[in-house]
CSV table of N, CA and C in Angstrom, one decimal:
chain,number,residue,atom,x,y,z
A,892,MET,N,-70.8,2.5,-53.4
A,892,MET,CA,-70.5,2.2,-52.0
A,892,MET,C,-68.7,2.5,-51.9
A,893,LEU,N,-68.7,3.0,-50.5
A,893,LEU,CA,-67.4,3.0,-50.2
A,893,LEU,C,-66.8,1.7,-49.5
A,894,HIS,N,-65.7,1.5,-49.9
A,894,HIS,CA,-64.9,0.3,-49.3
A,894,HIS,C,-63.9,0.4,-48.6
A,895,HIS,N,-63.6,0.2,-47.0
A,895,HIS,CA,-62.7,0.9,-46.3
A,895,HIS,C,-61.8,-0.4,-46.3
A,896,SER,N,-60.7,-0.2,-46.4
A,896,SER,CA,-59.4,-1.2,-45.9
A,896,SER,C,-58.9,-1.4,-44.9
A,897,ALA,N,-59.0,-2.1,-44.3
A,897,ALA,CA,-58.0,-2.1,-42.8
A,897,ALA,C,-56.6,-2.0,-43.2
A,898,PRO,N,-56.1,-1.1,-42.1
A,898,PRO,CA,-54.4,-1.0,-42.2
A,898,PRO,C,-53.9,-2.0,-42.1
A,899,VAL,N,-52.8,-1.9,-42.9
A,899,VAL,CA,-52.0,-3.2,-42.8
A,899,VAL,C,-51.1,-3.0,-41.5
A,900,ILE,N,-50.8,-4.1,-40.8
A,900,ILE,CA,-50.1,-4.0,-39.6
A,900,ILE,C,-49.0,-4.9,-39.5
A,901,ALA,N,-47.6,-4.5,-39.7
A,901,ALA,CA,-46.7,-5.3,-39.9
A,901,ALA,C,-46.1,-5.9,-38.5
A,902,MET,N,-46.2,-7.6,-38.6
A,902,MET,CA,-45.9,-8.0,-37.2
A,902,MET,C,-44.3,-8.1,-37.4
A,903,ARG,N,-44.0,-8.1,-36.5
A,903,ARG,CA,-42.3,-7.8,-36.2
A,903,ARG,C,-41.9,-8.6,-34.8
A,904,GLY,N,-41.1,-9.6,-34.8
A,904,GLY,CA,-40.7,-10.1,-33.6
A,904,GLY,C,-39.6,-9.5,-33.0
A,905,PHE,N,-39.1,-10.0,-32.1
A,905,PHE,CA,-37.5,-9.3,-31.2
A,905,PHE,C,-36.7,-10.4,-32.2
A,906,THR,N,-35.8,-9.4,-32.3
A,906,THR,CA,-34.3,-10.2,-33.0
A,906,THR,C,-33.4,-10.8,-31.9
A,907,LEU,N,-32.6,-11.8,-32.2
A,907,LEU,CA,-31.8,-12.6,-31.3
A,907,LEU,C,-30.9,-11.9,-30.6
A,908,ALA,N,-30.7,-10.5,-31.3
A,908,ALA,CA,-29.6,-9.5,-30.4
A,908,ALA,C,-30.3,-9.1,-29.2
A,909,GLU,N,-31.6,-8.4,-29.4
A,909,GLU,CA,-32.6,-8.2,-28.3
A,909,GLU,C,-32.7,-8.7,-27.3
A,910,LEU,N,-33.0,-10.3,-27.7
A,910,LEU,CA,-33.3,-11.3,-26.7
A,910,LEU,C,-32.5,-11.4,-25.8
A,911,ILE,N,-31.2,-11.5,-26.4
A,911,ILE,CA,-29.6,-11.8,-26.0
A,911,ILE,C,-29.5,-10.4,-24.8
A,912,ALA,N,-29.5,-9.1,-25.3
A,912,ALA,CA,-29.5,-8.2,-24.6
A,912,ALA,C,-30.5,-8.3,-23.1
A,913,VAL,N,-31.8,-8.6,-23.3
A,913,VAL,CA,-32.7,-8.8,-22.3
A,913,VAL,C,-32.5,-10.0,-21.4
A,914,PHE,N,-31.9,-11.0,-21.8
A,914,PHE,CA,-31.6,-11.9,-20.9
A,914,PHE,C,-30.3,-11.7,-20.3
A,915,LEU,N,-29.3,-11.1,-20.7
A,915,LEU,CA,-27.9,-10.4,-20.1
A,915,LEU,C,-28.3,-9.3,-19.2
A,916,LEU,N,-29.2,-8.4,-19.4
A,916,LEU,CA,-29.8,-7.7,-18.2
A,916,LEU,C,-30.4,-8.0,-17.3
A,917,THR,N,-31.2,-9.1,-17.7
A,917,THR,CA,-31.9,-9.7,-16.4
A,917,THR,C,-31.1,-10.4,-15.6
A,918,SER,N,-30.2,-11.4,-16.4
A,918,SER,CA,-29.2,-12.0,-15.4
A,918,SER,C,-28.4,-11.1,-14.7
A,919,ILE,N,-27.8,-9.9,-15.0
A,919,ILE,CA,-27.0,-9.3,-13.9
A,919,ILE,C,-27.9,-8.4,-12.9
A,920,LEU,N,-29.1,-8.1,-13.4
A,920,LEU,CA,-29.8,-7.6,-12.2
A,920,LEU,C,-30.2,-9.0,-11.2
A,921,ALA,N,-30.4,-10.0,-11.5
A,921,ALA,CA,-30.6,-11.2,-10.7
A,921,ALA,C,-29.7,-11.6,-9.9
A,922,ALA,N,-28.7,-11.6,-10.4
A,922,ALA,CA,-27.1,-11.9,-9.8
A,922,ALA,C,-27.2,-10.8,-8.6
A,923,GLY,N,-27.4,-9.8,-8.8
A,923,GLY,CA,-27.1,-8.4,-7.7
A,923,GLY,C,-28.1,-8.9,-6.6
A,924,VAL,N,-29.3,-8.8,-6.8
A,924,VAL,CA,-30.4,-9.0,-5.8
A,924,VAL,C,-29.9,-10.4,-5.2
A,925,THR,N,-29.4,-11.5,-5.7
A,925,THR,CA,-29.3,-12.7,-4.9
A,925,THR,C,-27.9,-12.1,-4.1
A,926,HIS,N,-27.2,-11.6,-4.3
A,926,HIS,CA,-26.0,-11.0,-3.5
A,926,HIS,C,-26.6,-10.3,-2.6
A,927,LEU,N,-27.6,-9.2,-2.8
A,927,LEU,CA,-27.9,-8.7,-1.4
A,927,LEU,C,-28.4,-9.4,-0.8
A,928,PHE,N,-29.3,-10.6,-0.9
A,928,PHE,CA,-29.9,-11.5,-0.1
A,928,PHE,C,-28.9,-12.4,0.6
A,929,SER,N,-28.0,-12.6,0.0
A,929,SER,CA,-27.0,-13.5,0.6
A,929,SER,C,-26.0,-13.0,1.6
A,930,GLU,N,-25.8,-11.7,1.4
A,930,GLU,CA,-25.1,-10.8,2.4
A,930,GLU,C,-26.2,-10.6,3.7
A,931,ALA,N,-27.5,-10.4,3.3
A,931,ALA,CA,-28.4,-9.9,4.5
A,931,ALA,C,-28.7,-11.1,5.4
A,932,ILE,N,-28.5,-12.4,4.6
A,932,ILE,CA,-28.7,-13.4,5.3
A,932,ILE,C,-27.6,-13.9,6.3
A,933,LYS,N,-26.3,-13.5,5.9
A,933,LYS,CA,-24.9,-13.6,6.6
A,933,LYS,C,-24.9,-12.6,8.0
A,934,SER,N,-25.5,-11.6,7.6
A,934,SER,CA,-25.5,-10.5,8.6
A,934,SER,C,-26.7,-10.8,9.5
A,935,ILE,N,-27.6,-11.4,9.2
A,935,ILE,CA,-28.5,-12.1,10.2
A,935,ILE,C,-28.0,-12.8,11.1
A,936,ASN,N,-27.2,-14.0,10.6
A,936,ASN,CA,-26.7,-15.1,11.2
A,936,ASN,C,-25.7,-14.3,12.4
A,937,ILE,N,-24.7,-13.3,11.5
A,937,ILE,CA,-23.9,-13.0,12.8
A,937,ILE,C,-24.3,-12.4,13.8
A,938,SER,N,-25.7,-11.6,13.9
A,938,SER,CA,-26.3,-10.8,14.5
A,938,SER,C,-26.8,-11.8,15.6
A,939,GLU,N,-27.4,-12.9,15.2
A,939,GLU,CA,-28.3,-13.9,16.3
A,939,GLU,C,-26.9,-14.6,16.5
A,940,GLN,N,-25.8,-14.8,16.4
A,940,GLN,CA,-24.8,-15.3,16.9
A,940,GLN,C,-24.4,-14.8,18.2
A,941,ARG,N,-24.3,-13.2,17.9
A,941,ARG,CA,-23.8,-12.4,18.9
A,941,ARG,C,-25.0,-12.0,20.2
A,942,VAL,N,-25.9,-12.3,19.9
A,942,VAL,CA,-27.3,-12.1,20.7
A,942,VAL,C,-27.1,-13.3,21.6
A,943,VAL,N,-26.9,-14.6,21.1
A,943,VAL,CA,-26.8,-15.9,21.8
A,943,VAL,C,-25.4,-15.6,22.9
A,944,ALA,N,-24.7,-15.3,22.6
A,944,ALA,CA,-23.3,-15.2,23.1
A,944,ALA,C,-23.6,-14.4,24.2
A,945,THR,N,-24.3,-13.0,23.9
A,945,THR,CA,-24.7,-12.2,25.2
A,945,THR,C,-25.3,-12.8,25.9
A,946,GLN,N,-26.6,-13.7,25.7
A,946,GLN,CA,-27.3,-14.2,26.7
A,946,GLN,C,-26.5,-15.4,27.3
A,947,LEU,N,-25.9,-15.7,26.6
A,947,LEU,CA,-24.7,-16.9,27.6
A,947,LEU,C,-23.7,-16.2,28.4
A,948,ALA,N,-23.1,-15.2,28.1
A,948,ALA,CA,-22.2,-14.5,29.0
A,948,ALA,C,-23.0,-13.9,30.2
A,949,GLN,N,-24.2,-13.3,30.2
A,949,GLN,CA,-25.3,-12.9,31.1
A,949,GLN,C,-25.3,-14.1,32.2
A,950,GLN,N,-25.8,-15.0,31.5
A,950,GLN,CA,-26.4,-16.1,32.4
A,950,GLN,C,-25.0,-16.7,33.0
A,951,ARG,N,-24.1,-16.9,32.5
A,951,ARG,CA,-22.9,-17.4,33.2
A,951,ARG,C,-22.6,-16.3,34.6
A,952,ALA,N,-22.7,-15.0,34.1
A,952,ALA,CA,-22.1,-13.8,35.0
A,952,ALA,C,-23.3,-14.1,36.2
A,953,GLU,N,-24.6,-14.2,36.1
A,953,GLU,CA,-25.5,-14.5,37.1
A,953,GLU,C,-25.1,-15.8,37.9
A,954,GLN,N,-24.6,-16.5,37.3
A,954,GLN,CA,-24.0,-17.8,38.3
A,954,GLN,C,-23.1,-17.6,39.0
A,955,VAL,N,-22.1,-16.5,38.5
A,955,VAL,CA,-21.0,-16.2,39.5
A,955,VAL,C,-21.6,-15.3,40.6
A,956,MET,N,-22.5,-14.4,40.4
A,956,MET,CA,-23.0,-13.9,41.2
A,956,MET,C,-23.9,-14.5,42.4
A,957,ALA,N,-24.5,-15.8,41.9
A,957,ALA,CA,-25.5,-16.7,42.9
A,957,ALA,C,-24.3,-17.3,43.5
A,958,GLU,N,-23.3,-17.8,43.1
A,958,GLU,CA,-22.1,-18.7,43.9
A,958,GLU,C,-21.4,-17.7,44.8
A,959,ARG,N,-21.3,-16.5,44.2
A,959,ARG,CA,-20.3,-15.4,45.2
A,959,ARG,C,-21.4,-15.3,46.5
A,960,ARG,N,-22.7,-15.2,46.2
A,960,ARG,CA,-23.6,-14.9,47.6
A,960,ARG,C,-23.6,-16.5,48.4
A,961,ASP,N,-23.7,-17.6,47.8
A,961,ASP,CA,-23.6,-18.7,48.6
A,961,ASP,C,-22.3,-18.8,49.4
A,962,GLU,N,-21.6,-19.1,48.5
A,962,GLU,CA,-20.0,-19.1,49.3
A,962,GLU,C,-19.4,-17.8,49.7
A,963,ARG,N,-19.7,-17.1,49.7
A,963,ARG,CA,-19.2,-15.7,50.0
A,963,ARG,C,-18.3,-14.9,48.9
A,964,TYR,N,-17.4,-14.3,49.3
A,964,TYR,CA,-16.5,-13.5,48.2
A,964,TYR,C,-15.6,-14.3,47.7
A,965,ALA,N,-15.0,-15.3,48.4
A,965,ALA,CA,-13.6,-15.6,48.2
A,965,ALA,C,-14.0,-17.1,46.9
A,966,THR,N,-15.0,-17.5,46.8
A,966,THR,CA,-15.0,-18.7,46.1
A,966,THR,C,-15.8,-18.7,44.9
A,967,PHE,N,-15.8,-18.6,43.8
A,967,PHE,CA,-16.7,-19.0,42.5
A,967,PHE,C,-16.0,-19.8,41.2
A,968,ALA,N,-16.8,-20.4,40.8
A,968,ALA,CA,-16.0,-21.5,40.0
A,968,ALA,C,-15.5,-20.5,38.6
A,969,LEU,N,-14.3,-20.9,38.4
A,969,LEU,CA,-13.2,-20.2,37.1
A,969,LEU,C,-13.6,-21.3,36.0
A,970,SER,N,-14.0,-22.4,36.0
A,970,SER,CA,-13.8,-23.5,34.8
A,970,SER,C,-14.5,-23.0,33.8
A,971,PRO,N,-13.8,-23.3,32.3
A,971,PRO,CA,-14.5,-22.9,31.3
A,971,PRO,C,-15.9,-24.1,30.9
A,972,ASP,N,-16.7,-23.5,29.9
A,972,ASP,CA,-17.5,-24.4,29.6
A,972,ASP,C,-18.0,-24.1,28.6
A,973,ASP,N,-18.5,-25.4,27.7
A,973,ASP,CA,-18.9,-25.3,26.2
A,973,ASP,C,-20.6,-25.2,26.4
A,974,VAL,N,-21.1,-24.3,25.6
A,974,VAL,CA,-22.8,-24.8,25.2
A,974,VAL,C,-22.9,-24.9,23.8
A,975,ILE,N,-23.5,-26.0,23.5
A,975,ILE,CA,-23.7,-26.3,22.0
A,975,ILE,C,-25.3,-26.1,21.8
A,976,LEU,N,-25.4,-25.0,20.9
A,976,LEU,CA,-26.8,-24.4,20.5
A,976,LEU,C,-26.7,-24.9,18.7
A,977,GLY,N,-27.7,-25.6,18.4
A,977,GLY,CA,-27.6,-25.9,17.0
A,977,GLY,C,-26.5,-26.6,16.4
A,978,THR,N,-25.9,-25.9,15.5
A,978,THR,CA,-24.2,-26.3,14.9
A,978,THR,C,-23.3,-25.7,15.5
A,979,THR,N,-23.4,-24.9,16.5
A,979,THR,CA,-22.4,-23.6,16.9
A,979,THR,C,-22.0,-24.0,18.5
A,980,THR,N,-20.8,-24.2,19.0
A,980,THR,CA,-20.5,-24.5,20.3
A,980,THR,C,-20.0,-23.3,20.6
A,981,TYR,N,-20.4,-22.5,21.6
A,981,TYR,CA,-20.0,-21.6,22.5
A,981,TYR,C,-19.1,-21.8,23.6
A,982,ASN,N,-18.0,-21.4,23.9
A,982,ASN,CA,-17.0,-21.5,25.0
A,982,ASN,C,-17.1,-20.0,25.8
A,983,ARG,N,-17.5,-20.7,27.1
A,983,ARG,CA,-17.4,-19.5,27.9
A,983,ARG,C,-16.1,-19.6,29.1
A,984,THR,N,-15.6,-18.6,29.2
A,984,THR,CA,-14.3,-18.6,30.2
A,984,THR,C,-14.5,-17.5,31.2
A,985,ILE,N,-14.0,-17.6,32.4
A,985,ILE,CA,-13.9,-16.5,33.4
A,985,ILE,C,-12.5,-16.1,34.1
A,986,THR,N,-12.1,-15.0,34.1
A,986,THR,CA,-10.8,-14.7,34.5
A,986,THR,C,-11.3,-13.7,35.3
A,987,SER,N,-10.5,-14.1,36.5
A,987,SER,CA,-10.6,-13.2,37.7
A,987,SER,C,-9.4,-12.3,38.1
A,988,THR,N,-9.4,-10.9,38.4
A,988,THR,CA,-8.2,-10.4,38.7
A,988,THR,C,-8.4,-9.4,39.9
A,989,PRO,N,-7.6,-9.6,41.1
A,989,PRO,CA,-7.8,-8.8,41.9
A,989,PRO,C,-7.3,-7.1,41.5
A,990,LEU,N,-8.3,-6.5,42.2
A,990,LEU,CA,-8.3,-4.9,42.1
A,990,LEU,C,-7.6,-4.1,43.3
A,991,THR,N,-6.8,-3.3,43.1
A,991,THR,CA,-6.3,-2.6,44.1
A,991,THR,C,-6.4,-0.9,43.4
A,992,GLY,N,-6.1,0.0,44.5
A,992,GLY,CA,-6.1,1.5,44.1
A,992,GLY,C,-7.6,2.1,44.1
A,993,GLY,N,-7.6,3.0,43.2
A,993,GLY,CA,-8.9,3.7,43.3
A,993,GLY,C,-10.0,3.1,42.6
A,994,ALA,N,-9.8,1.7,42.0
A,994,ALA,CA,-11.0,0.9,41.4
A,994,ALA,C,-11.7,0.3,42.5
A,995,CYS,N,-10.9,0.1,43.6
A,995,CYS,CA,-11.8,-0.7,45.1
A,995,CYS,C,-11.5,0.4,46.1
A,996,PRO,N,-13.0,0.4,46.9
A,996,PRO,CA,-13.0,1.2,48.0
A,996,PRO,C,-12.2,0.8,48.9
A,997,SER,N,-11.9,1.8,49.7
A,997,SER,CA,-10.5,1.7,50.9
A,997,SER,C,-11.1,0.7,51.7
A,998,GLY,N,-10.3,0.0,51.9
A,998,GLY,CA,-10.5,-0.7,53.2
A,998,GLY,C,-11.3,-2.2,52.7
A,999,MET,N,-11.5,-2.6,51.4
A,999,MET,CA,-12.3,-3.4,50.8
A,999,MET,C,-11.6,-4.2,50.1
A,1000,SER,N,-11.9,-5.4,49.8
A,1000,SER,CA,-10.9,-6.6,49.1
A,1000,SER,C,-12.0,-6.5,47.7
A,1001,CYS,N,-11.2,-6.4,46.5
A,1001,CYS,CA,-12.0,-6.5,45.0
A,1001,CYS,C,-11.5,-7.1,44.3
A,1002,LYS,N,-12.2,-7.6,43.2
A,1002,LYS,CA,-11.9,-8.7,42.2
A,1002,LYS,C,-12.8,-8.1,41.0
A,1003,GLN,N,-12.2,-7.9,39.6
A,1003,GLN,CA,-12.9,-7.8,38.6
A,1003,GLN,C,-13.0,-9.3,37.9
A,1004,VAL,N,-14.0,-9.5,37.4
A,1004,VAL,CA,-14.3,-11.0,37.0
A,1004,VAL,C,-15.2,-10.6,35.4
A,1005,GLU,N,-14.6,-11.3,34.5
A,1005,GLU,CA,-14.9,-11.1,33.1
A,1005,GLU,C,-15.3,-12.6,32.7
A,1006,VAL,N,-16.2,-12.6,32.2
A,1006,VAL,CA,-17.3,-13.7,31.6
A,1006,VAL,C,-16.9,-13.3,30.1
A,1007,ALA,N,-16.3,-14.1,29.4
A,1007,ALA,CA,-16.3,-13.9,27.9
A,1007,ALA,C,-16.6,-15.3,27.1
A,1008,VAL,N,-17.4,-15.2,26.0
A,1008,VAL,CA,-18.0,-16.2,25.2
A,1008,VAL,C,-17.5,-15.7,24.0
A,1009,ALA,N,-17.0,-17.1,23.2
A,1009,ALA,CA,-16.5,-17.2,22.1
A,1009,ALA,C,-17.2,-18.1,21.1
A,1010,GLY,N,-17.5,-17.8,20.1
A,1010,GLY,CA,-18.2,-18.8,19.1
A,1010,GLY,C,-17.6,-18.8,17.9
A,1011,SER,N,-17.6,-19.7,17.1
A,1011,SER,CA,-16.7,-19.9,15.8
A,1011,SER,C,-15.2,-19.3,16.1
A,1012,GLY,N,-14.8,-19.3,17.2
A,1012,GLY,CA,-13.1,-18.9,17.6
A,1012,GLY,C,-13.0,-17.5,17.7
A,1013,THR,N,-14.1,-16.7,17.6
A,1013,THR,CA,-13.6,-15.5,18.1
A,1013,THR,C,-14.7,-15.1,19.2
A,1014,THR,N,-14.3,-14.1,20.2
A,1014,THR,CA,-15.1,-13.5,21.0
A,1014,THR,C,-16.1,-12.8,20.5
A,1015,GLU,N,-17.3,-13.4,20.8
A,1015,GLU,CA,-18.5,-12.6,20.6
A,1015,GLU,C,-19.2,-11.3,21.3
A,1016,ALA,N,-18.8,-12.1,22.7
A,1016,ALA,CA,-19.4,-11.0,24.1
A,1016,ALA,C,-18.5,-11.3,25.4
A,1017,ALA,N,-18.6,-10.4,26.0
A,1017,ALA,CA,-18.0,-10.3,27.3
A,1017,ALA,C,-18.9,-9.4,28.6
A,1018,VAL,N,-19.2,-10.0,29.7
A,1018,VAL,CA,-19.6,-9.1,30.8
A,1018,VAL,C,-18.4,-9.2,31.7
A,1019,THR,N,-18.3,-7.7,32.3
A,1019,THR,CA,-17.3,-7.7,33.6
A,1019,THR,C,-18.5,-7.1,34.7
A,1020,LEU,N,-17.6,-8.1,36.0
A,1020,LEU,CA,-18.4,-7.7,37.4
A,1020,LEU,C,-17.1,-7.1,37.8
A,1021,LEU,N,-17.8,-6.5,39.0
A,1021,LEU,CA,-16.9,-5.8,40.2
A,1021,LEU,C,-17.4,-6.4,41.7
A,1022,LEU,N,-16.5,-7.3,42.0
A,1022,LEU,CA,-17.0,-8.1,43.1
A,1022,LEU,C,-16.3,-7.5,44.0
A,1023,VAL,N,-17.2,-7.0,45.4
A,1023,VAL,CA,-16.3,-6.5,46.4
A,1023,VAL,C,-16.8,-7.3,47.4
A,1024,ASP,N,-15.7,-7.6,48.5
A,1024,ASP,CA,-16.0,-8.2,49.8
A,1024,ASP,C,-16.3,-7.4,51.0
A,1025,TYR,N,-17.5,-7.2,51.4
A,1025,TYR,CA,-18.1,-6.1,52.1
A,1025,TYR,C,-18.5,-6.8,53.7
């Protein structure tokens, strides 16, 4: 009777040096992925702040146009205002500059009005209007 003997398989584990190398490589990769995610979140927050600032500038510009229609050309509010959304305070300012020369149709009186919105100390958005007294 033939007798087959099972092959002998040597069980070998990982060495401490191999385990340390794997942990080190995994840590480096995890740190890189974490950094990418944190940068993406920062970028999303900045984009969201700019979108909100643009909407606030557009809203205030529409208010200026409505005031101009109601009060005629000469009058609209120039006072700045603050809008608080979440933890961010947006400051809206309005400047009005008379225009002369080629920028304004002849025989008309014109003003350039800029609505600027600042959040976190920097201007995030601006809308420029040309008002003509017709």
